[in-house]
Amino acid sequence: MVVTDPDILGAYRQDRALDPDAGIALALVRPNTTEQVSAVVRWAHERRVPIVPRGAGTGLSGGATAQHGALLLSTEKMREISVDTVTRTAVVQPGLLNAEVKRAVAAHGLWYPPDPSSFEICSIGGNAATNAGGLCCVKYGVTTDYVLGMEVVLADGTAVRLGGPRLKDSAGLSLTKLFVGSEGTLGIITELTLRLLPAQPPQSTVVATFPTVTAATDAILAITGALRPSMLEFMDSVAINAVEDELRMGLDREAAGLLVARSDAPGEHAGHEADLMLAACEKAGATEAFRTDDEQEGEAFCAARRFAIPAVERKGPLLLEDVGVPLPRLGDLVTGIAEIARTRDVLISVIAHAGDGNTHPLIVHDPNNPDESERAHLAFGEIMDLAISLGGTITGEHGVGRLKKAWLPDQLGPDVMTLTRRIKDALDPHGILNPGAVL
Amino acid sequence: MVVTDPDILGAYRQDRALDPDAGIALALVRPNTTEQVSAVVRWAHERRVPIVPRGAGTGLSGGATAQHGALLLSTEKMREISVDTVTRTAVVQPGLLNAEVKRAVAAHGLWYPPDPSSFEICSIGGNAATNAGGLCCVKYGVTTDYVLGMEVVLADGTAVRLGGPRLKDSAGLSLTKLFVGSEGTLGIITELTLRLLPAQPPQSTVVATFPTVTAATDAILAITGALRPSMLEFMDSVAINAVEDELRMGLDREAAGLLVARSDAPGEHAGHEADLMLAACEKAGATEAFRTDDEQEGEAFCAARRFAIPAVERKGPLLLEDVGVPLPRLGDLVTGIAEIARTRDVLISVIAHAGDGNTHPLIVHDPNNPDESERAHLAFGEIMDLAISLGGTITGEHGVGRLKKAWLPDQLGPDVMTLTRRIKDALDPHGILNPGAVL
């Protein structure tokens, strides 16, 4: 069970944040059961050996970066699922991929909404650990809204069950919710009870291009002010062209911004809402805007949006941001990012889950060019400073990990940091759980 | 600001749990601002004086019962609200009533969904402190699903801001969610940022009566398995007759159970869903079932359901339960409660937010009849034991308070109690915040 082969350990050294400062781990364990996780943590607890927990390793904030002398605990082999159609819940182990959960529940006519762009490769345990979001969150909320209960192994190896398949439960503290988004710093999630919805109705899709970013953000505010789209995504000019380079879909290369908006209102109401969104885009000055009720055609544009990160990545390694702001400040954020790109002379592409104010500025840089790399990292920090100054967050859905922790005190302030530290110390007094992440 | 008049203190001695063991408080304070709350808590912290926080005093679990020598802190004077239609959020102070929040946001065409039956008299701060539910939760979730941020005064008097008007935020621990449902044991909430929805569409309503409780629970499972009603409420024979005694609506006094089910799907889809629910009721053996699309007529039946508790209360003082079970066990719960009523020879009426498995068994007893009162209290405990044995919770939406805390360890188990205690001790090391509640 315990792997110490340096080649294998090497493959587990980083997550998708590709932190160059990753350490050399002591060993890797890939337990199959909660009991095994408990045994490993108990062993580590007694010897004060740090543990870095890990799902599928697709994290973008370095939450699973290996630390010197730490034990890597991967949940990849914990892959069971059972679906209960009566309570409309699923009990899942953390190693399943998000897409596998979606498929398993879809076989019962049910739907697990949260949909990170990486849903085909990210694990459901990692989703819970980071309180992951996605594209449908603008209407359907984030991971925490779907976690009704869990089994979690605490810092001393004790496994506890929290919550359960009940929509309502006010008995005791909201511990389930505390562990969601704790990035492996308070415990290791070994099972989740997820709330499911009936299958999503067919969606109507609107695609619109805009001559200016301001026109696009005007359309976003008009849409969210009038109704609740099931998706509202933005790509800037750089992203449009990067995607068009790869996919040749006929996207307008001259556009400053592109929106993909969807409605899943029942029956013909999806079309009605799509018409309202179409009109809002036209009124805001769209150069082109069209609606399709064809699921496959709509899905192709969503796939294009999901493909934006890999497409921009062809231009060079990315520093990937996850800043969010209250919706009325979205325009200020996008404008400010363009200003930072100009000042620092780096290429920054902005894509966004526009409907909920969560953006992913992608900073392209050549790590072999020290000057450019330094300017990119300065821009990386300045974008988080900007988001904080606009009343926003340094991370909407990826988590703080190790990459963003230097900025967390600026967002939360000293008193909330003290509060956070108190809870961490109470639950992990020897600091063995994912040390260096978040705090 | 500090009230010590015994007459006034007497009026603040209990909440609606009417705990006869309520103590004599030191004094009452009714601060207007967060700064005043901070000053009071700082004073109490330095002197180790316990504080019992209090909203509108409508709690049913004794969470606001006065303790000997404690300071009562009522948030009733903190009543400001501002609504932001662009982010679709409201910033509210805790002393506003739930109904006042609903009305203020409705003036902007918006909707705050959580709707405890007591919504006209309960405070929004108390709703957050207990993670209150209501009738629409079966589709729209509970209070925590609508709390995006808060200002909370900690045990040493420090005021901290958590979260904010952002649908997505993964920066640091999910502290906002931890304070929701903490019943004043971790901090005193002085401001809430609430997520709002567009105004609820018109609802279609189905009312059905059943010859047996089993037929009614069959209908409930058929309905929730097929769609997501915006309300699905149950009243048993005792409640039907108690309501009919007061309101003379023409309810079927012979029925063993009555369901009120609603759909708020857009446009004519509400009617379609109502037809499906009607058919499910008929198939399950309803003696009578009808649909109405008239809002006022539908609202009259909802009002009847909301009136069930006061109506049954006319028969005598109530011990009010709040047990919930996973939906497939609802029938077992209702049957088991009838068995307890028989064995203990007490009158128990069961009303329920049936669609989410949350029930309110109402135990009628004469407190001046010591024998009956003892049997009622035995039944009260046995119903919680039953809910736990069915994989359920002792409280779905009212909180643990002081009335149910003896049963909390049976539900959570020793390890989760230890975890809870660790968090409590870390955040309130001197135990001054609502001592004796929950823990």
mmCIF file of N, CA, C and O in Angstrom, chain A residues 40-107:
data_model
loop_
_atom_site.group_PDB
_atom_site.id
_atom_site.type_symbol
_atom_site.label_atom_id
_atom_site.label_comp_id
_atom_site.label_asym_id
_atom_site.label_seq_id
_atom_site.Cartn_x
_atom_site.Cartn_y
_atom_site.Cartn_z
ATOM 1 N N VAL A 40 -3.907 5.345 8.477
ATOM 2 C CA VAL A 40 -2.793 6.168 7.983
ATOM 3 C C VAL A 40 -2.685 7.457 8.806
ATOM 4 O O VAL A 40 -1.593 7.834 9.255
ATOM 5 N N VAL A 41 -3.823 8.120 9.023
ATOM 6 C CA VAL A 41 -3.785 9.393 9.741
ATOM 7 C C VAL A 41 -3.379 9.171 11.201
ATOM 8 O O VAL A 41 -2.613 9.954 11.765
ATOM 9 N N ARG A 42 -3.866 8.072 11.784
ATOM 10 C CA ARG A 42 -3.478 7.768 13.171
ATOM 11 C C ARG A 42 -1.958 7.593 13.260
ATOM 12 O O ARG A 42 -1.306 8.133 14.158
ATOM 13 N N TRP A 43 -1.427 6.841 12.309
ATOM 14 C CA TRP A 43 0.027 6.625 12.260
ATOM 15 C C TRP A 43 0.761 7.972 12.156
ATOM 16 O O TRP A 43 1.699 8.243 12.898
ATOM 17 N N ALA A 44 0.293 8.817 11.233
ATOM 18 C CA ALA A 44 0.932 10.118 11.010
ATOM 19 C C ALA A 44 0.777 11.019 12.236
ATOM 20 O O ALA A 44 1.704 11.748 12.618
ATOM 21 N N HIS A 45 -0.396 10.937 12.866
ATOM 22 C CA HIS A 45 -0.673 11.748 14.058
ATOM 23 C C HIS A 45 0.309 11.401 15.168
ATOM 24 O O HIS A 45 0.883 12.291 15.812
ATOM 25 N N GLU A 46 0.518 10.110 15.377
ATOM 26 C CA GLU A 46 1.407 9.685 16.474
ATOM 27 C C GLU A 46 2.842 10.147 16.233
ATOM 28 O O GLU A 46 3.573 10.453 17.165
ATOM 29 N N ARG A 47 3.229 10.171 14.965
ATOM 30 C CA ARG A 47 4.620 10.530 14.638
ATOM 31 C C ARG A 47 4.769 11.976 14.191
ATOM 32 O O ARG A 47 5.861 12.409 13.809
ATOM 33 N N ARG A 48 3.629 12.711 14.179
ATOM 34 C CA ARG A 48 3.635 14.122 13.747
ATOM 35 C C ARG A 48 4.143 14.271 12.310
ATOM 36 O O ARG A 48 4.874 15.210 11.995
ATOM 37 N N VAL A 49 3.783 13.319 11.480
ATOM 38 C CA VAL A 49 4.165 13.382 10.066
ATOM 39 C C VAL A 49 3.079 14.135 9.301
ATOM 40 O O VAL A 49 1.900 13.785 9.395
ATOM 41 N N PRO A 50 3.444 15.178 8.560
ATOM 42 C CA PRO A 50 2.420 15.914 7.814
ATOM 43 C C PRO A 50 1.828 15.076 6.676
ATOM 44 O O PRO A 50 2.503 14.211 6.113
ATOM 45 N N ILE A 51 0.564 15.360 6.370
ATOM 46 C CA ILE A 51 -0.140 14.654 5.304
ATOM 47 C C ILE A 51 -0.646 15.668 4.285
ATOM 48 O O ILE A 51 -1.253 16.671 4.661
ATOM 49 N N VAL A 52 -0.378 15.410 3.008
ATOM 50 C CA VAL A 52 -0.966 16.226 1.942
ATOM 51 C C VAL A 52 -2.017 15.367 1.237
ATOM 52 O O VAL A 52 -1.692 14.429 0.534
ATOM 53 N N PRO A 53 -3.307 15.671 1.462
ATOM 54 C CA PRO A 53 -4.361 14.895 0.804
ATOM 55 C C PRO A 53 -4.514 15.356 -0.648
ATOM 56 O O PRO A 53 -4.166 16.488 -0.988
ATOM 57 N N ARG A 54 -5.066 14.466 -1.465
ATOM 58 C CA ARG A 54 -5.063 14.702 -2.900
ATOM 59 C C ARG A 54 -6.208 13.945 -3.546
ATOM 60 O O ARG A 54 -6.452 12.785 -3.238
ATOM 61 N N GLY A 55 -6.926 14.625 -4.450
ATOM 62 C CA GLY A 55 -7.972 13.942 -5.204
ATOM 63 C C GLY A 55 -7.410 13.504 -6.535
ATOM 64 O O GLY A 55 -6.548 12.635 -6.609
ATOM 65 N N ALA A 56 -7.849 14.175 -7.613
ATOM 66 C CA ALA A 56 -7.347 13.822 -8.943
ATOM 67 C C ALA A 56 -6.137 14.676 -9.336
ATOM 68 O O ALA A 56 -5.600 14.530 -10.431
ATOM 69 N N GLY A 57 -5.734 15.576 -8.462
ATOM 70 C CA GLY A 57 -4.555 16.396 -8.756
ATOM 71 C C GLY A 57 -4.794 17.458 -9.817
ATOM 72 O O GLY A 57 -3.861 17.916 -10.473
ATOM 73 N N THR A 58 -6.049 17.891 -9.970
ATOM 74 C CA THR A 58 -6.345 18.903 -10.986
ATOM 75 C C THR A 58 -6.474 20.303 -10.383
ATOM 76 O O THR A 58 -6.855 21.242 -11.082
ATOM 77 N N GLY A 59 -6.171 20.414 -9.101
ATOM 78 C CA GLY A 59 -6.286 21.709 -8.425
ATOM 79 C C GLY A 59 -5.398 22.761 -9.070
ATOM 80 O O GLY A 59 -4.305 22.466 -9.551
ATOM 81 N N LEU A 60 -5.859 23.997 -9.075
ATOM 82 C CA LEU A 60 -5.157 25.082 -9.750
ATOM 83 C C LEU A 60 -4.513 26.058 -8.775
ATOM 84 O O LEU A 60 -3.923 27.051 -9.190
ATOM 85 N N SER A 61 -4.630 25.796 -7.474
ATOM 86 C CA SER A 61 -4.078 26.713 -6.476
ATOM 87 C C SER A 61 -2.959 26.082 -5.661
ATOM 88 O O SER A 61 -2.503 26.669 -4.679
ATOM 89 N N GLY A 62 -2.537 24.873 -6.032
ATOM 90 C CA GLY A 62 -1.432 24.248 -5.292
ATOM 91 C C GLY A 62 -1.849 23.686 -3.948
ATOM 92 O O GLY A 62 -1.003 23.519 -3.066
ATOM 93 N N GLY A 63 -3.126 23.359 -3.799
ATOM 94 C CA GLY A 63 -3.583 22.770 -2.538
ATOM 95 C C GLY A 63 -3.024 21.373 -2.318
ATOM 96 O O GLY A 63 -2.976 20.895 -1.187
ATOM 97 N N ALA A 64 -2.591 20.700 -3.400
ATOM 98 C CA ALA A 64 -2.074 19.328 -3.272
ATOM 99 C C ALA A 64 -0.585 19.244 -3.603
ATOM 100 O O ALA A 64 -0.068 18.164 -3.895
ATOM 101 N N THR A 65 0.102 20.368 -3.536
ATOM 102 C CA THR A 65 1.545 20.361 -3.798
ATOM 103 C C THR A 65 2.286 19.580 -2.704
ATOM 104 O O THR A 65 2.065 19.809 -1.512
ATOM 105 N N ALA A 66 3.167 18.656 -3.118
ATOM 106 C CA ALA A 66 3.912 17.846 -2.142
ATOM 107 C C ALA A 66 4.792 18.725 -1.264
ATOM 108 O O ALA A 66 5.330 19.740 -1.718
ATOM 109 N N GLN A 67 4.937 18.322 -0.004
ATOM 110 C CA GLN A 67 5.802 19.022 0.946
ATOM 111 C C GLN A 67 6.926 18.079 1.380
ATOM 112 O O GLN A 67 6.724 16.863 1.456
ATOM 113 N N HIS A 68 8.063 18.645 1.688
ATOM 114 C CA HIS A 68 9.210 17.837 2.116
ATOM 115 C C HIS A 68 8.848 16.979 3.326
ATOM 116 O O HIS A 68 8.320 17.483 4.316
ATOM 117 N N GLY A 69 9.061 15.681 3.204
ATOM 118 C CA GLY A 69 8.857 14.776 4.331
ATOM 119 C C GLY A 69 7.409 14.449 4.627
ATOM 120 O O GLY A 69 7.089 13.810 5.631
ATOM 121 N N ALA A 70 6.490 14.894 3.755
ATOM 122 C CA ALA A 70 5.067 14.644 4.002
ATOM 123 C C ALA A 70 4.636 13.332 3.363
ATOM 124 O O ALA A 70 5.263 12.832 2.421
ATOM 125 N N LEU A 71 3.556 12.810 3.900
ATOM 126 C CA LEU A 71 2.919 11.645 3.326
ATOM 127 C C LEU A 71 1.861 12.151 2.350
ATOM 128 O O LEU A 71 1.029 12.984 2.707
ATOM 129 N N LEU A 72 1.894 11.648 1.109
ATOM 130 C CA LEU A 72 0.842 12.005 0.155
ATOM 131 C C LEU A 72 -0.275 10.971 0.290
ATOM 132 O O LEU A 72 -0.016 9.770 0.217
ATOM 133 N N LEU A 73 -1.507 11.464 0.497
ATOM 134 C CA LEU A 73 -2.638 10.544 0.620
ATOM 135 C C LEU A 73 -3.589 10.806 -0.537
ATOM 136 O O LEU A 73 -4.242 11.844 -0.580
ATOM 137 N N SER A 74 -3.607 9.889 -1.490
ATOM 138 C CA SER A 74 -4.489 10.050 -2.648
ATOM 139 C C SER A 74 -5.756 9.232 -2.440
ATOM 140 O O SER A 74 -5.696 8.068 -2.056
ATOM 141 N N THR A 75 -6.897 9.859 -2.726
ATOM 142 C CA THR A 75 -8.183 9.149 -2.558
ATOM 143 C C THR A 75 -8.626 8.482 -3.859
ATOM 144 O O THR A 75 -9.759 8.020 -3.959
ATOM 145 N N GLU A 76 -7.731 8.392 -4.839
ATOM 146 C CA GLU A 76 -8.141 7.947 -6.180
ATOM 147 C C GLU A 76 -8.751 6.558 -6.237
ATOM 148 O O GLU A 76 -9.474 6.237 -7.173
ATOM 149 N N LYS A 77 -8.432 5.700 -5.236
ATOM 150 C CA LYS A 77 -8.967 4.333 -5.291
ATOM 151 C C LYS A 77 -10.313 4.190 -4.580
ATOM 152 O O LYS A 77 -10.902 3.114 -4.602
ATOM 153 N N MET A 78 -10.776 5.263 -3.977
ATOM 154 C CA MET A 78 -12.067 5.217 -3.268
ATOM 155 C C MET A 78 -13.137 5.692 -4.250
ATOM 156 O O MET A 78 -13.350 6.881 -4.416
ATOM 157 N N ARG A 79 -13.799 4.727 -4.896
ATOM 158 C CA ARG A 79 -14.592 5.064 -6.070
ATOM 159 C C ARG A 79 -16.008 4.484 -6.050
ATOM 160 O O ARG A 79 -16.615 4.280 -7.084
ATOM 161 N N GLU A 80 -16.551 4.241 -4.861
ATOM 162 C CA GLU A 80 -17.902 3.672 -4.836
ATOM 163 C C GLU A 80 -18.969 4.757 -4.872
ATOM 164 O O GLU A 80 -18.733 5.890 -4.463
ATOM 165 N N ILE A 81 -20.130 4.363 -5.394
ATOM 166 C CA ILE A 81 -21.268 5.286 -5.415
ATOM 167 C C ILE A 81 -22.542 4.488 -5.272
ATOM 168 O O ILE A 81 -22.649 3.375 -5.808
ATOM 169 N N SER A 82 -23.496 5.024 -4.515
ATOM 170 C CA SER A 82 -24.842 4.448 -4.520
ATOM 171 C C SER A 82 -25.829 5.596 -4.617
ATOM 172 O O SER A 82 -25.626 6.658 -4.023
ATOM 173 N N VAL A 83 -26.867 5.369 -5.411
ATOM 174 C CA VAL A 83 -27.843 6.421 -5.695
ATOM 175 C C VAL A 83 -29.178 6.024 -5.083
ATOM 176 O O VAL A 83 -29.610 4.878 -5.232
ATOM 177 N N ASP A 84 -29.801 6.943 -4.360
ATOM 178 C CA ASP A 84 -31.125 6.692 -3.785
ATOM 179 C C ASP A 84 -32.121 7.627 -4.473
ATOM 180 O O ASP A 84 -32.098 8.840 -4.260
ATOM 181 N N THR A 85 -32.978 7.035 -5.295
ATOM 182 C CA THR A 85 -33.887 7.872 -6.085
ATOM 183 C C THR A 85 -35.012 8.447 -5.224
ATOM 184 O O THR A 85 -35.619 9.449 -5.599
ATOM 185 N N VAL A 86 -35.304 7.828 -4.079
ATOM 186 C CA VAL A 86 -36.423 8.317 -3.263
ATOM 187 C C VAL A 86 -36.023 9.578 -2.489
ATOM 188 O O VAL A 86 -36.743 10.575 -2.501
ATOM 189 N N THR A 87 -34.861 9.542 -1.832
ATOM 190 C CA THR A 87 -34.401 10.763 -1.152
ATOM 191 C C THR A 87 -33.681 11.686 -2.137
ATOM 192 O O THR A 87 -33.314 12.799 -1.798
ATOM 193 N N ARG A 88 -33.495 11.228 -3.362
ATOM 194 C CA ARG A 88 -32.787 11.969 -4.405
ATOM 195 C C ARG A 88 -31.401 12.401 -3.896
ATOM 196 O O ARG A 88 -31.064 13.597 -3.896
ATOM 197 N N THR A 89 -30.657 11.410 -3.425
ATOM 198 C CA THR A 89 -29.301 11.654 -2.938
ATOM 199 C C THR A 89 -28.373 10.568 -3.461
ATOM 200 O O THR A 89 -28.826 9.501 -3.877
ATOM 201 N N ALA A 90 -27.094 10.850 -3.454
ATOM 202 C CA ALA A 90 -26.080 9.850 -3.780
ATOM 203 C C ALA A 90 -25.042 9.842 -2.674
ATOM 204 O O ALA A 90 -24.672 10.901 -2.161
ATOM 205 N N VAL A 91 -24.594 8.655 -2.308
ATOM 206 C CA VAL A 91 -23.475 8.522 -1.377
ATOM 207 C C VAL A 91 -22.267 8.139 -2.226
ATOM 208 O O VAL A 91 -22.295 7.117 -2.917
ATOM 209 N N VAL A 92 -21.256 8.993 -2.215
ATOM 210 C CA VAL A 92 -20.116 8.786 -3.116
ATOM 211 C C VAL A 92 -18.812 8.808 -2.337
ATOM 212 O O VAL A 92 -18.678 9.491 -1.332
ATOM 213 N N GLN A 93 -17.854 8.055 -2.839
ATOM 214 C CA GLN A 93 -16.504 8.142 -2.291
ATOM 215 C C GLN A 93 -15.736 9.229 -3.049
ATOM 216 O O GLN A 93 -16.053 9.555 -4.196
ATOM 217 N N PRO A 94 -14.703 9.787 -2.409
ATOM 218 C CA PRO A 94 -14.086 11.016 -2.940
ATOM 219 C C PRO A 94 -13.304 10.841 -4.240
ATOM 220 O O PRO A 94 -13.085 11.825 -4.945
ATOM 221 N N GLY A 95 -12.888 9.604 -4.561
ATOM 222 C CA GLY A 95 -12.024 9.431 -5.725
ATOM 223 C C GLY A 95 -12.741 9.436 -7.056
ATOM 224 O O GLY A 95 -12.109 9.537 -8.117
ATOM 225 N N LEU A 96 -14.062 9.348 -7.029
ATOM 226 C CA LEU A 96 -14.801 9.404 -8.293
ATOM 227 C C LEU A 96 -14.632 10.761 -8.946
ATOM 228 O O LEU A 96 -14.587 11.786 -8.267
ATOM 229 N N LEU A 97 -14.582 10.760 -10.262
ATOM 230 C CA LEU A 97 -14.542 12.041 -10.971
ATOM 231 C C LEU A 97 -15.935 12.668 -10.955
ATOM 232 O O LEU A 97 -16.945 11.970 -10.907
ATOM 233 N N ASN A 98 -15.978 13.985 -11.029
ATOM 234 C CA ASN A 98 -17.254 14.701 -11.109
ATOM 235 C C ASN A 98 -18.104 14.129 -12.242
ATOM 236 O O ASN A 98 -19.298 13.856 -12.058
ATOM 237 N N ALA A 99 -17.506 13.910 -13.409
ATOM 238 C CA ALA A 99 -18.251 13.403 -14.566
ATOM 239 C C ALA A 99 -18.806 12.006 -14.303
ATOM 240 O O ALA A 99 -19.888 11.655 -14.792
ATOM 241 N N GLU A 100 -18.072 11.194 -13.536
ATOM 242 C CA GLU A 100 -18.559 9.857 -13.213
ATOM 243 C C GLU A 100 -19.777 9.927 -12.300
ATOM 244 O O GLU A 100 -20.717 9.144 -12.428
ATOM 245 N N VAL A 101 -19.757 10.877 -11.365
ATOM 246 C CA VAL A 101 -20.923 11.071 -10.506
ATOM 247 C C VAL A 101 -22.112 11.507 -11.354
ATOM 248 O O VAL A 101 -23.215 10.973 -11.242
ATOM 249 N N LYS A 102 -21.864 12.486 -12.231
ATOM 250 C CA LYS A 102 -22.943 12.967 -13.109
ATOM 251 C C LYS A 102 -23.538 11.815 -13.924
ATOM 252 O O LYS A 102 -24.759 11.689 -14.045
ATOM 253 N N ARG A 103 -22.670 10.998 -14.490
ATOM 254 C CA ARG A 103 -23.163 9.901 -15.340
ATOM 255 C C ARG A 103 -23.935 8.865 -14.521
ATOM 256 O O ARG A 103 -24.976 8.381 -14.944
ATOM 257 N N ALA A 104 -23.401 8.524 -13.335
ATOM 258 C CA ALA A 104 -24.055 7.494 -12.522
ATOM 259 C C ALA A 104 -25.460 7.938 -12.093
ATOM 260 O O ALA A 104 -26.394 7.136 -12.089
ATOM 261 N N VAL A 105 -25.611 9.216 -11.754
ATOM 262 C CA VAL A 105 -26.933 9.663 -11.303
ATOM 263 C C VAL A 105 -27.854 9.901 -12.499
ATOM 264 O O VAL A 105 -29.072 9.709 -12.400
ATOM 265 N N ALA A 106 -27.269 10.280 -13.644
ATOM 266 C CA ALA A 106 -28.078 10.476 -14.858
ATOM 267 C C ALA A 106 -28.746 9.166 -15.267
ATOM 268 O O ALA A 106 -29.855 9.168 -15.818
ATOM 269 N N ALA A 107 -28.093 8.044 -14.979
ATOM 270 C CA ALA A 107 -28.681 6.744 -15.300
ATOM 271 C C ALA A 107 -29.983 6.521 -14.534
ATOM 272 O O ALA A 107 -30.801 5.681 -14.914
#
